[in-house]
XYZ file of C-alpha atoms in Angstrom:
148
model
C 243.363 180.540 161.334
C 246.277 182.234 160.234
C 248.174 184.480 162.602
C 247.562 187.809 160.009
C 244.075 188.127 160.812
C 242.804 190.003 164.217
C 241.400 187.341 166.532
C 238.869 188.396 169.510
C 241.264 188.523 171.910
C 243.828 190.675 169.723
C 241.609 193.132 168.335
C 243.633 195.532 165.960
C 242.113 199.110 165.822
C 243.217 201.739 163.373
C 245.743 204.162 164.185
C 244.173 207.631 164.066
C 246.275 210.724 163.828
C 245.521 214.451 164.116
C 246.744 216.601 161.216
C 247.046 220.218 159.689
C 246.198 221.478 156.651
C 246.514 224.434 154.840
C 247.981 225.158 151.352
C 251.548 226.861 151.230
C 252.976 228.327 148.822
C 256.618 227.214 146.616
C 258.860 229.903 147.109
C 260.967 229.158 143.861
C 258.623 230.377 141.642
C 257.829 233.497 143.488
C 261.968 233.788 143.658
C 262.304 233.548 139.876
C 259.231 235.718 139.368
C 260.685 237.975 141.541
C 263.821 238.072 139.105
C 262.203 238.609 136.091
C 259.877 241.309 137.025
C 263.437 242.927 138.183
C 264.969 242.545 134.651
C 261.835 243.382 133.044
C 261.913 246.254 135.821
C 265.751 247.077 134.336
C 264.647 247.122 130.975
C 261.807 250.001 131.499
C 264.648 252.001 133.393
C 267.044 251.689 130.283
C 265.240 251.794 127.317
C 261.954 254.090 127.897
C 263.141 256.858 130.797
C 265.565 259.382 128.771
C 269.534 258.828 129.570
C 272.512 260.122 129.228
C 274.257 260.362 125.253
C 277.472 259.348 126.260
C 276.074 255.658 127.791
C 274.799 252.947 125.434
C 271.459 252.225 126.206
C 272.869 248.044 126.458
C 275.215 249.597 129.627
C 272.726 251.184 131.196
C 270.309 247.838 131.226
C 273.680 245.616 132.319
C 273.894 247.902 135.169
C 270.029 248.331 136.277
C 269.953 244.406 135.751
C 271.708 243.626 139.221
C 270.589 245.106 141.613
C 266.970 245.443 140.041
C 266.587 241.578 139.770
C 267.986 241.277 143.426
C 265.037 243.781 144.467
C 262.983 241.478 142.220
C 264.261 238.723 144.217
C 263.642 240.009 147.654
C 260.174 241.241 147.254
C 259.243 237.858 145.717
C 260.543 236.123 149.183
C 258.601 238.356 150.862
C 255.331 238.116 149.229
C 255.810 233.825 149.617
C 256.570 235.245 153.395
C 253.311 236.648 153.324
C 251.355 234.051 151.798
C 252.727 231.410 154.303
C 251.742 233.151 157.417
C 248.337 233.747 156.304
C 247.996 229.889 154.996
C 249.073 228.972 158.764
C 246.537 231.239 160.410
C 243.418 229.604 157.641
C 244.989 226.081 158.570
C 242.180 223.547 159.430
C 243.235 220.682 161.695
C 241.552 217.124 161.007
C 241.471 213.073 162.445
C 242.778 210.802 159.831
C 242.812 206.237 160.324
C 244.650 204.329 158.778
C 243.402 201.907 156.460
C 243.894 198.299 156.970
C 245.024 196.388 153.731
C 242.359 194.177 153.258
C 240.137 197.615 152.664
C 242.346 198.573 149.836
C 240.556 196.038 147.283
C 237.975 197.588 144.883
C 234.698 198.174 146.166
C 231.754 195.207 146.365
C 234.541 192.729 146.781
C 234.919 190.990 150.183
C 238.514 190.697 151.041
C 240.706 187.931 150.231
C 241.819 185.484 152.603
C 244.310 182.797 151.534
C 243.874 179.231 152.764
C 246.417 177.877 155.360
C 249.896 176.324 154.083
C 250.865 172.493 153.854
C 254.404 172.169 155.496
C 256.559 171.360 152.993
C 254.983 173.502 149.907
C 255.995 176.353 148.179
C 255.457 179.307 149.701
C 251.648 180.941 148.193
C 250.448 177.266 147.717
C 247.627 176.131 150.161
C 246.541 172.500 149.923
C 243.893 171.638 147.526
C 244.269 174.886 145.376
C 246.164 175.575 141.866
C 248.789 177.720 141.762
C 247.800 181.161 139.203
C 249.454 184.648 138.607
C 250.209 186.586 142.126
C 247.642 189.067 142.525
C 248.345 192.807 141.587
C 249.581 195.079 144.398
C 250.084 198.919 144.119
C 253.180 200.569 144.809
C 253.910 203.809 147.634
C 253.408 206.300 144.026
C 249.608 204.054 143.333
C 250.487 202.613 140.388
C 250.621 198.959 140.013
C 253.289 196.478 140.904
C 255.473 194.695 143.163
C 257.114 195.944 146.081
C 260.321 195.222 146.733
């Protein structure tokens, strides 16, 4: 009996955590949407209201730009502000376990257990059994491979 595998005496349970949920939001995209409604906001302010004759209609937009995409900016912060306090109040709060290795194979198949080691083999050689390709294991990202 290898020393891996939970005897009656050493009885391994899974660890169980409590955690939150909710979905917040990414403030970068409400930032740069923020900044583009503000130019967009500096180009309405230029181009359609009626202006002055003795400004180009080019300076008028370079100087609206600023401090209209810096609004743009700010109210986009706010609105993620927003968001995020109402995702904490709709948060939902679960129990999670982890799950032991051996439960990680594909479903139907009983786990594997490897037969115990000669001394004096190669490490992954039991006596009495060929040697063959290691067996796949999945990386922390779930795709296949070897961890290192």
């Amino acid at each position: 009996m290898s020393s891996d595998q939970p005897t009656p005496e050493r009885r391994e349970f899974p660890e169980r955590r409590e955690i939150t949920v909710r979905r917040a939001p990414k403030y970068v995209p409400f930032l740069i949407l923020g900044g583009l409604v503000g130019f967009a906001a500096a180009a309405v302010i230029a181009y359609a209201l009626p202006g002055d004759a003795s400004y180009d209609r080019g300076a008028v937009y370079g100087f609206f730009m600023v401090p209209c995409a810096a609004a743009g900016v700010i109210l986009g912060a706010i609105a993620a502000l927003v968001l995020d306090r109402t995702s904490v109040r709709r948060a939902r709060r679960g129990v999670v376990e982890a799950v032991p290795e051996a439960e990680h194979s594909a479903p139907g198949t009983a786990p594997a257990t490897q037969p115990a080691e000669e001394p004096g083999t190669a490490p992954g050689t039991a006596l009495g059994t060929e040697t063959g390709p290691a067996p796949e294991r999945t990386t922390d990202d779930g795709g296949p491979g070897q961890r290192s």
